[in-house]
Amino acid sequence: MSRSVRWEQPAVKDTERHGTAVCRRIVEAVERFAAIGHGSVERLKGQDGYRLRVGDWRVLFRMDSKTITVVRVLPRGGAYRD
């Protein structure tokens, strides 16, 4: 099931704003999901994409059979607002 991971620029900036430990945790969770499909993932309602829950953070991404494209990394409270 291994997929490659592509990070869009807003997601990179979102991730860099957090401390090293949080950043590492987010990257590891995304890589684990890409490799084995393990993680708290749900399809977003009314939107094209998915979310991966990593503690208090939400990783918003799109996915096809070969690639996961990380769009944003936002705090839980602000992740679903337009």
CSV table of N, CA and C in Angstrom, one decimal:
chain,number,residue,atom,x,y,z
A,1,MET,N,0.8,-1.2,0.0
A,1,MET,CA,0.0,0.0,0.0
A,1,MET,C,0.9,1.3,0.0
A,2,SER,N,2.1,1.2,0.0
A,2,SER,CA,3.0,2.3,0.1
A,2,SER,C,2.8,3.4,-0.9
A,3,ARG,N,2.6,4.6,-0.4
A,3,ARG,CA,2.4,5.8,-1.3
A,3,ARG,C,3.5,6.8,-1.1
A,4,SER,N,3.8,7.6,-2.1
A,4,SER,CA,4.8,8.7,-1.9
A,4,SER,C,4.0,9.8,-1.2
A,5,VAL,N,4.8,10.7,-0.5
A,5,VAL,CA,4.2,11.8,0.1
A,5,VAL,C,4.7,13.1,-0.5
A,6,ARG,N,3.8,14.0,-0.8
A,6,ARG,CA,4.2,15.3,-1.4
A,6,ARG,C,3.6,16.4,-0.5
A,7,TRP,N,4.4,17.4,-0.1
A,7,TRP,CA,4.0,18.4,0.8
A,7,TRP,C,3.8,19.7,0.0
A,8,GLU,N,2.6,20.3,0.0
A,8,GLU,CA,2.4,21.6,-0.6
A,8,GLU,C,3.0,22.7,0.4
A,9,GLN,N,3.4,23.8,-0.2
A,9,GLN,CA,4.1,24.9,0.5
A,9,GLN,C,3.3,25.3,1.8
A,10,PRO,N,2.0,25.5,1.8
A,10,PRO,CA,1.3,25.9,3.0
A,10,PRO,C,1.5,24.9,4.1
A,11,ALA,N,1.5,23.6,3.8
A,11,ALA,CA,1.6,22.6,4.8
A,11,ALA,C,3.0,22.6,5.3
A,12,VAL,N,4.0,22.8,4.5
A,12,VAL,CA,5.4,22.9,5.0
A,12,VAL,C,5.5,24.1,6.0
A,13,LYS,N,5.0,25.2,5.7
A,13,LYS,CA,5.0,26.4,6.6
A,13,LYS,C,4.3,26.1,7.8
A,14,ASP,N,3.1,25.5,7.7
A,14,ASP,CA,2.3,25.1,8.9
A,14,ASP,C,3.1,24.3,9.9
A,15,THR,N,3.8,23.3,9.3
A,15,THR,CA,4.6,22.3,10.1
A,15,THR,C,5.8,23.0,10.7
A,16,GLU,N,6.5,23.8,10.0
A,16,GLU,CA,7.7,24.5,10.5
A,16,GLU,C,7.4,25.4,11.6
A,17,ARG,N,6.2,25.9,11.8
A,17,ARG,CA,5.8,26.8,12.9
A,17,ARG,C,5.8,26.2,14.2
A,18,HIS,N,5.7,24.8,14.3
A,18,HIS,CA,5.6,24.1,15.5
A,18,HIS,C,7.0,23.7,16.0
A,19,GLY,N,7.1,23.3,17.2
A,19,GLY,CA,8.4,22.9,17.8
A,19,GLY,C,8.8,21.6,17.1
A,20,THR,N,10.1,21.3,17.3
A,20,THR,CA,10.7,20.1,16.7
A,20,THR,C,10.0,18.8,17.0
A,21,ALA,N,9.6,18.7,18.3
A,21,ALA,CA,8.9,17.4,18.7
A,21,ALA,C,7.6,17.3,18.0
A,22,VAL,N,6.8,18.3,17.9
A,22,VAL,CA,5.5,18.3,17.2
A,22,VAL,C,5.7,18.0,15.7
A,23,CYS,N,6.7,18.7,15.1
A,23,CYS,CA,7.0,18.6,13.7
A,23,CYS,C,7.3,17.1,13.4
A,24,ARG,N,8.2,16.5,14.2
A,24,ARG,CA,8.6,15.1,14.0
A,24,ARG,C,7.4,14.2,14.1
A,25,ARG,N,6.6,14.4,15.1
A,25,ARG,CA,5.4,13.6,15.3
A,25,ARG,C,4.4,13.6,14.1
A,26,ILE,N,4.3,14.8,13.5
A,26,ILE,CA,3.4,15.0,12.4
A,26,ILE,C,4.0,14.3,11.2
A,27,VAL,N,5.2,14.5,10.9
A,27,VAL,CA,5.9,13.8,9.7
A,27,VAL,C,5.9,12.3,9.9
A,28,GLU,N,6.2,11.8,11.1
A,28,GLU,CA,6.2,10.4,11.3
A,28,GLU,C,4.8,9.8,11.1
A,29,ALA,N,3.7,10.5,11.5
A,29,ALA,CA,2.4,10.0,11.4
A,29,ALA,C,2.0,9.9,9.9
A,30,VAL,N,2.4,11.0,9.1
A,30,VAL,CA,2.1,11.0,7.7
A,30,VAL,C,2.8,9.9,7.0
A,31,GLU,N,4.1,9.7,7.3
A,31,GLU,CA,4.9,8.7,6.7
A,31,GLU,C,4.4,7.3,7.0
A,32,ARG,N,3.9,7.1,8.3
A,32,ARG,CA,3.4,5.8,8.7
A,32,ARG,C,2.1,5.5,7.9
A,33,PHE,N,1.2,6.5,7.8
A,33,PHE,CA,0.0,6.3,7.0
A,33,PHE,C,0.3,6.0,5.6
A,34,ALA,N,1.3,6.7,5.0
A,34,ALA,CA,1.6,6.4,3.6
A,34,ALA,C,2.2,5.0,3.4
A,35,ALA,N,2.9,4.5,4.4
A,35,ALA,CA,3.6,3.2,4.2
A,35,ALA,C,2.6,2.1,4.5
A,36,ILE,N,1.8,2.2,5.6
A,36,ILE,CA,1.0,1.0,5.9
A,36,ILE,C,-0.5,1.3,6.1
A,37,GLY,N,-0.9,2.5,5.9
A,37,GLY,CA,-2.3,2.8,6.1
A,37,GLY,C,-2.8,2.9,7.5
A,38,HIS,N,-1.9,3.1,8.5
A,38,HIS,CA,-2.2,3.1,9.9
A,38,HIS,C,-2.4,4.6,10.3
A,39,GLY,N,-3.5,4.9,10.9
A,39,GLY,CA,-3.7,6.2,11.4
A,39,GLY,C,-5.2,6.5,11.5
A,40,SER,N,-5.5,7.6,12.3
A,40,SER,CA,-6.9,8.0,12.5
A,40,SER,C,-7.3,8.9,11.3
A,41,VAL,N,-7.8,8.3,10.2
A,41,VAL,CA,-8.1,9.1,9.0
A,41,VAL,C,-9.6,9.0,8.7
A,42,GLU,N,-10.1,10.1,8.3
A,42,GLU,CA,-11.5,10.2,7.9
A,42,GLU,C,-11.6,11.0,6.6
A,43,ARG,N,-12.6,10.7,5.8
A,43,ARG,CA,-12.9,11.5,4.6
A,43,ARG,C,-13.6,12.8,5.1
A,44,LEU,N,-13.2,13.9,4.5
A,44,LEU,CA,-13.8,15.2,4.9
A,44,LEU,C,-15.2,15.3,4.3
A,45,LYS,N,-16.2,15.7,5.0
A,45,LYS,CA,-17.5,15.9,4.5
A,45,LYS,C,-17.6,17.2,3.8
A,46,GLY,N,-18.2,17.1,2.6
A,46,GLY,CA,-18.5,18.3,1.8
A,46,GLY,C,-17.2,18.9,1.2
A,47,GLN,N,-16.1,18.2,1.2
A,47,GLN,CA,-14.8,18.6,0.7
A,47,GLN,C,-14.1,17.4,0.0
A,48,ASP,N,-13.2,17.8,-0.9
A,48,ASP,CA,-12.4,16.7,-1.5
A,48,ASP,C,-11.2,16.5,-0.7
A,49,GLY,N,-11.1,15.4,0.1
A,49,GLY,CA,-9.9,15.2,0.8
A,49,GLY,C,-10.2,14.4,2.1
A,50,TYR,N,-9.1,14.3,2.9
A,50,TYR,CA,-9.1,13.5,4.1
A,50,TYR,C,-8.4,14.3,5.2
A,51,ARG,N,-8.6,13.8,6.4
A,51,ARG,CA,-7.8,14.4,7.5
A,51,ARG,C,-7.2,13.2,8.3
A,52,LEU,N,-6.0,13.5,8.8
A,52,LEU,CA,-5.3,12.6,9.7
A,52,LEU,C,-5.2,13.3,11.0
A,53,ARG,N,-5.6,12.6,12.1
A,53,ARG,CA,-5.6,13.2,13.4
A,53,ARG,C,-4.2,12.9,14.0
A,54,VAL,N,-3.5,13.9,14.5
A,54,VAL,CA,-2.2,13.7,15.2
A,54,VAL,C,-2.3,14.5,16.4
A,55,GLY,N,-2.7,13.9,17.5
A,55,GLY,CA,-2.9,14.7,18.8
A,55,GLY,C,-3.9,15.8,18.6
A,56,ASP,N,-3.5,17.1,18.9
A,56,ASP,CA,-4.3,18.2,18.7
A,56,ASP,C,-4.2,18.8,17.3
A,57,TRP,N,-3.5,18.2,16.4
A,57,TRP,CA,-3.3,18.7,15.1
A,57,TRP,C,-4.1,17.9,14.1
A,58,ARG,N,-4.5,18.5,13.0
A,58,ARG,CA,-5.2,17.8,11.9
A,58,ARG,C,-4.4,18.0,10.6
A,59,VAL,N,-4.0,17.0,9.9
A,59,VAL,CA,-3.3,17.0,8.7
A,59,VAL,C,-4.3,16.8,7.6
A,60,LEU,N,-4.5,17.8,6.8
A,60,LEU,CA,-5.5,17.8,5.7
A,60,LEU,C,-4.8,17.4,4.4
A,61,PHE,N,-5.3,16.4,3.7
A,61,PHE,CA,-4.6,15.9,2.5
A,61,PHE,C,-5.5,15.3,1.5
A,62,ARG,N,-5.0,15.2,0.3
A,62,ARG,CA,-5.6,14.5,-0.8
A,62,ARG,C,-4.9,13.2,-1.1
A,63,MET,N,-5.5,12.2,-1.6
A,63,MET,CA,-4.9,10.9,-1.8
A,63,MET,C,-5.4,10.3,-3.1
A,64,ASP,N,-4.4,9.7,-3.8
A,64,ASP,CA,-4.8,8.8,-4.9
A,64,ASP,C,-4.0,7.5,-4.7
A,65,SER,N,-4.0,6.6,-5.7
A,65,SER,CA,-3.5,5.3,-5.5
A,65,SER,C,-1.9,5.3,-5.3
A,66,LYS,N,-1.3,6.4,-5.7
A,66,LYS,CA,0.2,6.4,-5.6
A,66,LYS,C,0.7,7.5,-4.7
A,67,THR,N,-0.1,8.6,-4.5
A,67,THR,CA,0.5,9.7,-3.8
A,67,THR,C,-0.5,10.3,-2.7
A,68,ILE,N,0.1,10.8,-1.6
A,68,ILE,CA,-0.6,11.5,-0.6
A,68,ILE,C,-0.1,13.0,-0.7
A,69,THR,N,-0.9,13.9,-0.9
A,69,THR,CA,-0.5,15.3,-1.0
A,69,THR,C,-1.0,16.0,0.2
A,70,VAL,N,-0.1,16.4,1.1
A,70,VAL,CA,-0.5,17.1,2.3
A,70,VAL,C,-0.7,18.6,2.0
A,71,VAL,N,-1.9,19.1,2.3
A,71,VAL,CA,-2.3,20.4,1.9
A,71,VAL,C,-2.1,21.4,3.0
A,72,ARG,N,-2.5,21.0,4.3
A,72,ARG,CA,-2.4,21.9,5.4
A,72,ARG,C,-2.2,21.1,6.7
A,73,VAL,N,-1.6,21.7,7.7
A,73,VAL,CA,-1.5,21.1,9.0
A,73,VAL,C,-2.0,22.2,10.0
A,74,LEU,N,-3.1,22.0,10.6
A,74,LEU,CA,-3.8,23.0,11.4
A,74,LEU,C,-4.2,22.5,12.8
A,75,PRO,N,-4.3,23.4,13.7
A,75,PRO,CA,-4.8,23.0,15.1
A,75,PRO,C,-6.2,22.4,14.9
A,76,ARG,N,-6.6,21.6,15.8
A,76,ARG,CA,-7.9,20.9,15.8
A,76,ARG,C,-9.0,21.9,15.6
A,77,GLY,N,-9.1,23.0,16.4
A,77,GLY,CA,-10.2,23.9,16.3
A,77,GLY,C,-10.3,24.7,15.0
A,78,GLY,N,-9.2,24.9,14.3
A,78,GLY,CA,-9.3,25.7,13.1
A,78,GLY,C,-9.2,24.9,11.8
A,79,ALA,N,-9.1,23.6,11.9
A,79,ALA,CA,-8.9,22.8,10.7
A,79,ALA,C,-10.0,22.7,9.7
A,80,TYR,N,-11.2,22.9,10.2
A,80,TYR,CA,-12.4,22.6,9.3
A,80,TYR,C,-13.1,23.9,8.9
A,81,ARG,N,-12.5,25.0,9.2
A,81,ARG,CA,-13.1,26.3,8.8
A,81,ARG,C,-12.6,26.7,7.5
A,82,ASP,N,-13.4,27.4,6.7
A,82,ASP,CA,-13.0,27.9,5.4
A,82,ASP,C,-12.1,29.0,5.4
